[in-house]
Amino acid sequence: MRRPAKTPPSGRRPAKPRPARAPAPRPYHHGDLRRVLIDAAMQLVGEGGPEAVSVREAARRAGVSPGAPFRHFPSRDALMNAVAEEAQRRFRAEIEAALTDAPAGDPLGRFRCLGIAYLRWAMNNPTHFEIISSRRFFDHDRSAAVSSDNAELIGLTERLLAEASSAGQLGMRDLKQVQIAGRALVYGFARMHIDGHLPRWGVGEADAERMAADILDLFIAGIARPAAPAAKV
């Protein structure tokens, strides 16, 4: 027979089972929280552009409390400056890798490799390129790392053109004009790609990199010394 349920003493309610205690939050351990936050911000830029970056969202992506990042980045501007430095570092690494495979004895060919690497990285990373090429998202003048990388890339371009001139590869003597014209060409094409102008000129996405190489070759053909005519027999 089933035993009758015990009646609690008058005035007392049956004891409710205690809810299971939630496990204590595990402290966050990471060797380089700053690095993780920058990577999270870089992902945000890639997904939604520079406007998508916030310290709070970077913290959420990194798996830390909203206040944790402020030891490294006291403001959004500080985080954006770090993002720009990382983007510039990757941009420079792309160019250096391209020059590693370029022929050492052909400075004009190396100049072409630099231009191709510039265009390839800009087109494959449009939101990151927009950050380092625009003054709207961080203070260029206060970023020593970005300024230093920019100066070194400019210096590299100057050296390659000077070497090409000394080797008799150039038909123009004003190297500053050549340098600025080359910069305007690659920057302008990259901006046309980022701003969505290329389809208006009949250049689809699949053809953009090929067109970039073609216009760079057209530019180089214009600054190169014309080949000497073949001797008449």
Tab-separated table of N, CA, C and O in Angstrom, residues 1-45:
chain	number	residue	atom	x	y	z
A	1	MET	N	0.841	-1.200	0.000
A	1	MET	CA	0.000	0.000	0.000
A	1	MET	C	0.880	1.255	0.000
A	1	MET	O	1.955	1.265	0.574
A	2	ARG	N	0.382	2.279	-0.722
A	2	ARG	CA	1.127	3.534	-0.780
A	2	ARG	C	0.949	4.291	0.519
A	2	ARG	O	-0.177	4.473	0.994
A	3	ARG	N	2.043	4.709	1.105
A	3	ARG	CA	1.955	5.461	2.359
A	3	ARG	C	1.385	6.855	2.100
A	3	ARG	O	1.717	7.479	1.106
A	4	PRO	N	0.547	7.320	2.995
A	4	PRO	CA	-0.003	8.676	2.835
A	4	PRO	C	1.103	9.698	2.968
A	4	PRO	O	2.056	9.521	3.719
A	5	ALA	N	0.980	10.738	2.148
A	5	ALA	CA	1.992	11.805	2.215
A	5	ALA	C	1.945	12.466	3.559
A	5	ALA	O	0.877	12.677	4.139
A	6	LYS	N	3.137	12.791	4.039
A	6	LYS	CA	3.207	13.478	5.337
A	6	LYS	C	2.726	14.906	5.205
A	6	LYS	O	3.082	15.612	4.275
A	7	THR	N	1.923	15.295	6.140
A	7	THR	CA	1.416	16.660	6.161
A	7	THR	C	2.392	17.531	6.905
A	7	THR	O	2.776	17.205	8.034
A	8	PRO	N	2.864	18.628	6.292
A	8	PRO	CA	3.826	19.490	6.991
A	8	PRO	C	3.170	20.110	8.208
A	8	PRO	O	1.950	20.291	8.259
A	9	PRO	N	3.958	20.420	9.197
A	9	PRO	CA	3.400	21.068	10.397
A	9	PRO	C	2.657	22.338	10.027
A	9	PRO	O	2.965	23.010	9.030
A	10	SER	N	1.671	22.633	10.797
A	10	SER	CA	0.829	23.796	10.532
A	10	SER	C	1.669	25.056	10.431
A	10	SER	O	2.555	25.292	11.259
A	11	GLY	N	1.372	25.855	9.409
A	11	GLY	CA	2.049	27.143	9.241
A	11	GLY	C	3.370	27.045	8.522
A	11	GLY	O	4.010	28.060	8.283
A	12	ARG	N	3.809	25.832	8.155
A	12	ARG	CA	5.091	25.711	7.452
A	12	ARG	C	4.869	25.149	6.063
A	12	ARG	O	4.093	24.218	5.867
A	13	ARG	N	5.507	25.746	5.079
A	13	ARG	CA	5.411	25.274	3.706
A	13	ARG	C	6.464	24.213	3.433
A	13	ARG	O	7.529	24.225	4.043
A	14	PRO	N	6.157	23.330	2.510
A	14	PRO	CA	7.170	22.331	2.184
A	14	PRO	C	8.427	23.012	1.643
A	14	PRO	O	8.353	24.005	0.929
A	15	ALA	N	9.554	22.503	2.004
A	15	ALA	CA	10.820	23.099	1.546
A	15	ALA	C	10.981	22.894	0.044
A	15	ALA	O	10.761	21.798	-0.461
A	16	LYS	N	11.332	23.980	-0.675
A	16	LYS	CA	11.552	23.898	-2.118
A	16	LYS	C	12.963	23.401	-2.393
A	16	LYS	O	13.898	23.743	-1.668
A	17	PRO	N	13.095	22.581	-3.439
A	17	PRO	CA	14.460	22.128	-3.757
A	17	PRO	C	15.328	23.307	-4.159
A	17	PRO	O	14.890	24.213	-4.866
A	18	ARG	N	16.543	23.316	-3.694
A	18	ARG	CA	17.456	24.414	-4.012
A	18	ARG	C	17.918	24.310	-5.455
A	18	ARG	O	18.269	23.228	-5.922
A	19	PRO	N	17.895	25.422	-6.206
A	19	PRO	CA	18.374	25.373	-7.585
A	19	PRO	C	19.863	25.084	-7.612
A	19	PRO	O	20.609	25.485	-6.716
A	20	ALA	N	20.266	24.391	-8.662
A	20	ALA	CA	21.699	24.095	-8.794
A	20	ALA	C	22.476	25.395	-8.967
A	20	ALA	O	22.068	26.293	-9.706
A	21	ARG	N	23.567	25.519	-8.261
A	21	ARG	CA	24.370	26.743	-8.324
A	21	ARG	C	25.117	26.802	-9.650
A	21	ARG	O	25.744	25.830	-10.064
A	22	ALA	N	25.010	27.967	-10.328
A	22	ALA	CA	25.714	28.142	-11.600
A	22	ALA	C	27.210	28.103	-11.358
A	22	ALA	O	27.695	28.605	-10.337
A	23	PRO	N	27.936	27.478	-12.249
A	23	PRO	CA	29.387	27.425	-12.055
A	23	PRO	C	29.987	28.824	-12.059
A	23	PRO	O	29.540	29.707	-12.786
A	24	ALA	N	30.964	29.032	-11.237
A	24	ALA	CA	31.617	30.338	-11.169
A	24	ALA	C	32.288	30.642	-12.494
A	24	ALA	O	32.843	29.738	-13.143
A	25	PRO	N	32.192	31.889	-12.946
A	25	PRO	CA	32.837	32.234	-14.224
A	25	PRO	C	34.334	31.967	-14.148
A	25	PRO	O	34.988	32.285	-13.164
A	26	ARG	N	34.831	31.387	-15.216
A	26	ARG	CA	36.252	31.089	-15.258
A	26	ARG	C	37.026	32.334	-15.671
A	26	ARG	O	36.645	33.022	-16.616
A	27	PRO	N	38.066	32.668	-14.962
A	27	PRO	CA	38.835	33.872	-15.335
A	27	PRO	C	39.437	33.705	-16.712
A	27	PRO	O	39.811	32.606	-17.117
A	28	TYR	N	39.510	34.819	-17.430
A	28	TYR	CA	40.048	34.792	-18.786
A	28	TYR	C	41.565	34.782	-18.722
A	28	TYR	O	42.183	35.612	-18.083
A	29	HIS	N	42.158	33.830	-19.378
A	29	HIS	CA	43.614	33.753	-19.431
A	29	HIS	C	44.053	33.782	-20.885
A	29	HIS	O	43.588	32.973	-21.683
A	30	HIS	N	44.911	34.708	-21.213
A	30	HIS	CA	45.453	34.737	-22.562
A	30	HIS	C	46.795	35.431	-22.526
A	30	HIS	O	47.008	36.368	-21.764
A	31	GLY	N	47.678	34.954	-23.365
A	31	GLY	CA	49.016	35.514	-23.354
A	31	GLY	C	49.086	36.933	-23.871
A	31	GLY	O	49.955	37.689	-23.468
A	32	ASP	N	48.185	37.309	-24.773
A	32	ASP	CA	48.259	38.636	-25.389
A	32	ASP	C	46.852	39.114	-25.713
A	32	ASP	O	46.375	38.970	-26.833
A	33	LEU	N	46.194	39.691	-24.739
A	33	LEU	CA	44.831	40.177	-24.936
A	33	LEU	C	44.812	41.297	-25.965
A	33	LEU	O	43.880	41.399	-26.780
A	34	ARG	N	45.829	42.126	-25.965
A	34	ARG	CA	45.881	43.220	-26.938
A	34	ARG	C	45.831	42.676	-28.364
A	34	ARG	O	45.113	43.184	-29.211
A	35	ARG	N	46.602	41.603	-28.608
A	35	ARG	CA	46.640	41.001	-29.938
A	35	ARG	C	45.272	40.438	-30.328
A	35	ARG	O	44.817	40.594	-31.456
A	36	VAL	N	44.600	39.797	-29.381
A	36	VAL	CA	43.281	39.213	-29.643
A	36	VAL	C	42.271	40.309	-29.965
A	36	VAL	O	41.434	40.165	-30.858
A	37	LEU	N	42.343	41.416	-29.257
A	37	LEU	CA	41.406	42.521	-29.497
A	37	LEU	C	41.639	43.148	-30.875
A	37	LEU	O	40.681	43.489	-31.575
A	38	ILE	N	42.901	43.276	-31.267
A	38	ILE	CA	43.186	43.824	-32.593
A	38	ILE	C	42.667	42.890	-33.673
A	38	ILE	O	42.053	43.333	-34.658
A	39	ASP	N	42.887	41.592	-33.500
A	39	ASP	CA	42.384	40.625	-34.484
A	39	ASP	C	40.862	40.681	-34.576
A	39	ASP	O	40.293	40.589	-35.679
A	40	ALA	N	40.196	40.833	-33.428
A	40	ALA	CA	38.732	40.931	-33.425
A	40	ALA	C	38.283	42.186	-34.165
A	40	ALA	O	37.324	42.161	-34.949
A	41	ALA	N	38.988	43.290	-33.936
A	41	ALA	CA	38.636	44.537	-34.620
A	41	ALA	C	38.904	44.432	-36.116
A	41	ALA	O	38.136	44.959	-36.930
A	42	MET	N	39.971	43.743	-36.498
A	42	MET	CA	40.250	43.541	-37.920
A	42	MET	C	39.126	42.739	-38.577
A	42	MET	O	38.729	43.020	-39.715
A	43	GLN	N	38.606	41.748	-37.874
A	43	GLN	CA	37.477	40.980	-38.399
A	43	GLN	C	36.249	41.863	-38.564
A	43	GLN	O	35.536	41.765	-39.570
A	44	LEU	N	36.015	42.730	-37.601
A	44	LEU	CA	34.867	43.635	-37.689
A	44	LEU	C	34.997	44.554	-38.902
A	44	LEU	O	34.015	44.810	-39.606
A	45	VAL	N	36.194	45.058	-39.132
A	45	VAL	CA	36.419	45.908	-40.304
A	45	VAL	C	36.137	45.136	-41.586
A	45	VAL	O	35.487	45.632	-42.512
